[in-house]
mmCIF file of C-alpha atoms in Angstrom:
data_model
loop_
_atom_site.group_PDB
_atom_site.id
_atom_site.type_symbol
_atom_site.label_atom_id
_atom_site.label_comp_id
_atom_site.label_asym_id
_atom_site.label_seq_id
_atom_site.Cartn_x
_atom_site.Cartn_y
_atom_site.Cartn_z
ATOM 1 C CA MET R 1 26.847 46.737 110.813
ATOM 2 C CA THR R 2 27.020 50.211 109.284
ATOM 3 C CA ILE R 3 30.002 52.313 108.281
ATOM 4 C CA LYS R 4 30.150 56.087 108.545
ATOM 5 C CA ASN R 5 33.274 58.169 108.031
ATOM 6 C CA GLY R 6 35.370 55.011 108.192
ATOM 7 C CA ALA R 7 34.020 54.014 111.631
ATOM 8 C CA VAL R 8 32.366 50.627 111.981
ATOM 9 C CA HIS R 9 29.143 50.587 113.950
ATOM 10 C CA ARG R 10 27.894 47.227 115.215
ATOM 11 C CA VAL R 11 24.152 47.607 115.155
ATOM 12 C CA ARG R 12 21.750 44.822 116.039
ATOM 13 C CA MET R 13 18.217 44.781 114.630
ATOM 14 C CA ARG R 14 15.431 43.308 116.740
ATOM 15 C CA GLU R 15 11.787 43.558 117.692
ATOM 16 C CA PRO R 16 11.084 46.230 120.292
ATOM 17 C CA ARG R 17 10.061 45.333 123.827
ATOM 18 C CA LYS R 18 7.749 47.453 125.939
ATOM 19 C CA GLU R 19 10.776 48.476 128.020
ATOM 20 C CA ASP R 20 12.107 50.238 124.888
ATOM 21 C CA GLY R 21 9.206 52.684 124.690
ATOM 22 C CA GLY R 22 10.915 55.450 126.682
ATOM 23 C CA GLN R 23 14.141 55.265 124.672
ATOM 24 C CA ILE R 24 12.185 55.290 121.422
ATOM 25 C CA TRP R 25 10.248 58.367 122.575
ATOM 26 C CA GLU R 26 13.595 60.077 123.333
ATOM 27 C CA LEU R 27 14.991 59.132 119.919
ATOM 28 C CA VAL R 28 11.939 60.527 118.118
ATOM 29 C CA ARG R 29 12.095 63.719 120.222
ATOM 30 C CA GLU R 30 15.782 64.183 119.438
ATOM 31 C CA THR R 31 15.280 63.878 115.672
ATOM 32 C CA GLY R 32 13.553 67.252 115.723
ATOM 33 C CA VAL R 33 11.641 66.452 112.523
ATOM 34 C CA LEU R 34 9.202 63.687 113.441
ATOM 35 C CA ASP R 35 5.851 64.293 115.088
ATOM 36 C CA LEU R 36 6.377 63.388 118.730
ATOM 37 C CA ASN R 37 3.608 61.146 119.994
ATOM 38 C CA SER R 38 2.895 60.470 123.644
ATOM 39 C CA PRO R 39 5.186 58.044 125.490
ATOM 40 C CA TYR R 40 2.099 55.836 125.822
ATOM 41 C CA ALA R 41 1.874 55.537 122.022
ATOM 42 C CA TYR R 42 5.433 54.174 121.854
ATOM 43 C CA LEU R 43 4.726 51.732 124.679
ATOM 44 C CA MET R 44 1.667 50.529 122.752
ATOM 45 C CA LEU R 45 3.669 50.097 119.553
ATOM 46 C CA CYS R 46 6.298 48.084 121.372
ATOM 47 C CA LYS R 47 3.772 45.839 123.093
ATOM 48 C CA PHE R 48 1.082 45.327 120.446
ATOM 49 C CA PHE R 49 2.900 45.938 117.135
ATOM 50 C CA SER R 50 6.364 44.569 117.892
ATOM 51 C CA SER R 51 6.311 42.153 114.952
ATOM 52 C CA THR R 52 5.990 45.072 112.527
ATOM 53 C CA CYS R 53 8.378 47.427 114.304
ATOM 54 C CA VAL R 54 12.174 47.310 114.379
ATOM 55 C CA VAL R 55 14.749 48.827 116.698
ATOM 56 C CA ALA R 56 18.408 49.219 115.841
ATOM 57 C CA GLU R 57 20.528 48.892 118.953
ATOM 58 C CA GLU R 58 24.191 49.597 119.554
ATOM 59 C CA ARG R 59 25.782 49.108 122.976
ATOM 60 C CA ASN R 60 22.343 48.856 124.631
ATOM 61 C CA GLN R 61 21.302 52.194 123.113
ATOM 62 C CA ILE R 62 18.528 52.467 120.549
ATOM 63 C CA VAL R 63 19.966 54.301 117.540
ATOM 64 C CA GLY R 64 17.146 53.676 115.073
ATOM 65 C CA PHE R 65 13.494 52.782 115.022
ATOM 66 C CA VAL R 66 10.783 52.051 112.504
ATOM 67 C CA SER R 67 7.153 51.654 113.500
ATOM 68 C CA ALA R 68 4.763 50.049 111.068
ATOM 69 C CA PHE R 69 1.506 48.140 110.849
ATOM 70 C CA ARG R 70 -0.584 46.266 108.314
ATOM 71 C CA PRO R 71 -3.692 48.360 107.593
ATOM 72 C CA PRO R 72 -6.818 46.251 108.099
ATOM 73 C CA THR R 73 -8.160 47.277 104.682
ATOM 74 C CA SER R 74 -4.980 46.461 102.686
ATOM 75 C CA ASP R 75 -3.603 43.015 103.430
ATOM 76 C CA ASP R 76 -0.803 43.410 100.858
ATOM 77 C CA THR R 77 0.547 46.653 102.372
ATOM 78 C CA ILE R 78 2.758 47.599 105.309
ATOM 79 C CA PHE R 79 2.344 51.199 106.471
ATOM 80 C CA VAL R 80 5.412 52.854 108.008
ATOM 81 C CA TRP R 81 4.232 55.256 110.674
ATOM 82 C CA GLN R 82 7.632 56.621 111.695
ATOM 83 C CA ILE R 83 11.270 55.970 110.993
ATOM 84 C CA GLY R 84 13.986 57.678 112.961
ATOM 85 C CA VAL R 85 17.746 57.415 113.122
ATOM 86 C CA SER R 86 19.931 59.012 115.787
ATOM 87 C CA GLU R 87 22.140 61.864 114.657
ATOM 88 C CA SER R 88 25.228 59.719 115.293
ATOM 89 C CA HIS R 89 24.079 57.194 112.669
ATOM 90 C CA ARG R 90 22.559 59.409 109.981
ATOM 91 C CA GLY R 91 24.069 58.916 106.570
ATOM 92 C CA SER R 92 25.223 55.393 107.455
ATOM 93 C CA GLY R 93 22.508 53.492 105.602
ATOM 94 C CA LEU R 94 20.731 52.568 108.824
ATOM 95 C CA GLY R 95 17.343 53.859 107.618
ATOM 96 C CA MET R 96 17.499 51.581 104.580
ATOM 97 C CA ALA R 97 18.668 48.665 106.761
ATOM 98 C CA LEU R 98 15.672 49.202 109.076
ATOM 99 C CA LEU R 99 13.242 49.101 106.141
ATOM 100 C CA LYS R 100 14.849 45.999 104.650
ATOM 101 C CA GLU R 101 14.692 44.257 108.026
ATOM 102 C CA LEU R 102 11.029 45.207 108.348
ATOM 103 C CA ILE R 103 9.941 43.850 104.988
ATOM 104 C CA SER R 104 11.939 40.646 105.484
ATOM 105 C CA ARG R 105 9.997 39.759 108.645
ATOM 106 C CA ASP R 106 7.503 36.894 108.749
ATOM 107 C CA ALA R 107 4.903 39.481 109.794
ATOM 108 C CA CYS R 108 5.330 41.049 106.352
ATOM 109 C CA ALA R 109 4.800 37.859 104.373
ATOM 110 C CA GLY R 110 2.629 38.649 101.364
ATOM 111 C CA ILE R 111 3.452 42.348 101.445
ATOM 112 C CA ARG R 112 3.601 43.838 97.967
ATOM 113 C CA TYR R 113 3.614 47.533 98.929
ATOM 114 C CA LEU R 114 5.171 49.769 101.562
ATOM 115 C CA GLU R 115 3.453 53.066 102.269
ATOM 116 C CA ALA R 116 4.393 56.038 104.414
ATOM 117 C CA THR R 117 3.292 59.618 104.722
ATOM 118 C CA VAL R 118 5.964 62.285 104.441
ATOM 119 C CA SER R 119 5.761 66.060 104.687
ATOM 120 C CA PRO R 120 7.156 68.110 101.779
ATOM 121 C CA SER R 121 9.973 69.488 103.947
ATOM 122 C CA ASN R 122 11.223 66.059 105.080
ATOM 123 C CA LEU R 123 13.696 65.574 102.255
ATOM 124 C CA PRO R 124 15.694 62.780 103.957
ATOM 125 C CA SER R 125 12.578 60.583 104.264
ATOM 126 C CA GLN R 126 11.537 61.337 100.693
ATOM 127 C CA SER R 127 15.004 60.316 99.538
ATOM 128 C CA LEU R 128 14.901 57.143 101.646
ATOM 129 C CA PHE R 129 11.622 55.893 100.177
ATOM 130 C CA ARG R 130 12.711 56.743 96.630
ATOM 131 C CA SER R 131 15.984 54.891 97.276
ATOM 132 C CA LEU R 132 14.016 51.896 98.546
ATOM 133 C CA SER R 133 12.083 51.796 95.271
ATOM 134 C CA ARG R 134 15.345 51.895 93.296
ATOM 135 C CA GLU R 135 16.889 49.207 95.510
ATOM 136 C CA PHE R 136 13.995 46.867 94.715
ATOM 137 C CA ALA R 137 13.618 48.047 91.102
ATOM 138 C CA THR R 138 10.002 49.024 91.621
ATOM 139 C CA ASP R 139 7.794 52.106 91.545
ATOM 140 C CA CYS R 140 7.400 54.945 94.018
ATOM 141 C CA GLU R 141 4.136 56.811 93.624
ATOM 142 C CA VAL R 142 3.494 60.015 95.552
ATOM 143 C CA VAL R 143 -0.003 61.393 96.180
ATOM 144 C CA GLU R 144 -1.489 63.723 98.748
ATOM 145 C CA CYS R 145 -2.900 61.908 101.772
ATOM 146 C CA PHE R 146 -3.728 64.559 104.362
ATOM 147 C CA PRO R 147 -3.987 68.175 103.198
ATOM 148 C CA ALA R 148 -2.590 70.770 105.612
ATOM 149 C CA HIS R 149 -6.054 72.173 106.412
ATOM 150 C CA LEU R 150 -7.057 68.906 108.128
ATOM 151 C CA PHE R 151 -4.498 69.416 110.891
ATOM 152 C CA PRO R 152 -5.440 71.580 113.889
ATOM 153 C CA GLY R 153 -3.578 74.863 114.071
ATOM 154 C CA ARG R 154 -1.743 76.331 111.136
ATOM 155 C CA ASN R 155 1.743 74.925 111.438
ATOM 156 C CA HIS R 156 1.486 71.397 109.999
ATOM 157 C CA GLN R 157 2.311 70.693 106.387
ATOM 158 C CA ALA R 158 0.361 68.378 104.154
ATOM 159 C CA GLU R 159 1.335 64.712 104.342
ATOM 160 C CA MET R 160 2.094 62.953 101.078
ATOM 161 C CA THR R 161 1.734 59.190 100.697
ATOM 162 C CA PHE R 162 4.801 57.472 99.284
ATOM 163 C CA ARG R 163 3.755 54.064 97.918
ATOM 164 C CA VAL R 164 6.663 51.785 97.051
ATOM 165 C CA GLY R 165 5.987 48.594 95.131
ATOM 166 C CA PRO R 166 4.997 46.152 94.011
ATOM 167 C CA PHE R 167 7.768 44.073 95.580
ATOM 168 C CA LYS R 168 8.637 40.942 93.690
ATOM 169 C CA LYS R 169 9.020 38.161 96.262
#
């Protein structure tokens, strides 16, 4: 449950199903700030990475989504690929609730760090990951991951890695 402007929102967190892929694609498209991947990518996430992804659903509508995976080279880390919240639920704490749900999952047992890449202009995501570090009384390190020149074309910013942890479990 989240509260925004005095209104109570009954949001249910769950693993995504492959049938959710289209709605997740729409949610990411509507955010206007996330890189929009192909619909196929979201279907793949829902089918093959469901244990490390979370959807927030209200009245059969997906209002939030986090996609994540455990990098094969870092068994103590969960990498958040994307997190998106519908405009109707922004500012309600849903982003934080999605991350907390993710790291509480059995699939995240043994996780000590959460990483994500964030562009310099995505201030809401930067704030979210810094807030997560404060919530868990741990560090948030920021280093460059992908410089802008690695992206094709000239209109993609650098991506900075936000590393939150270690979590004390």
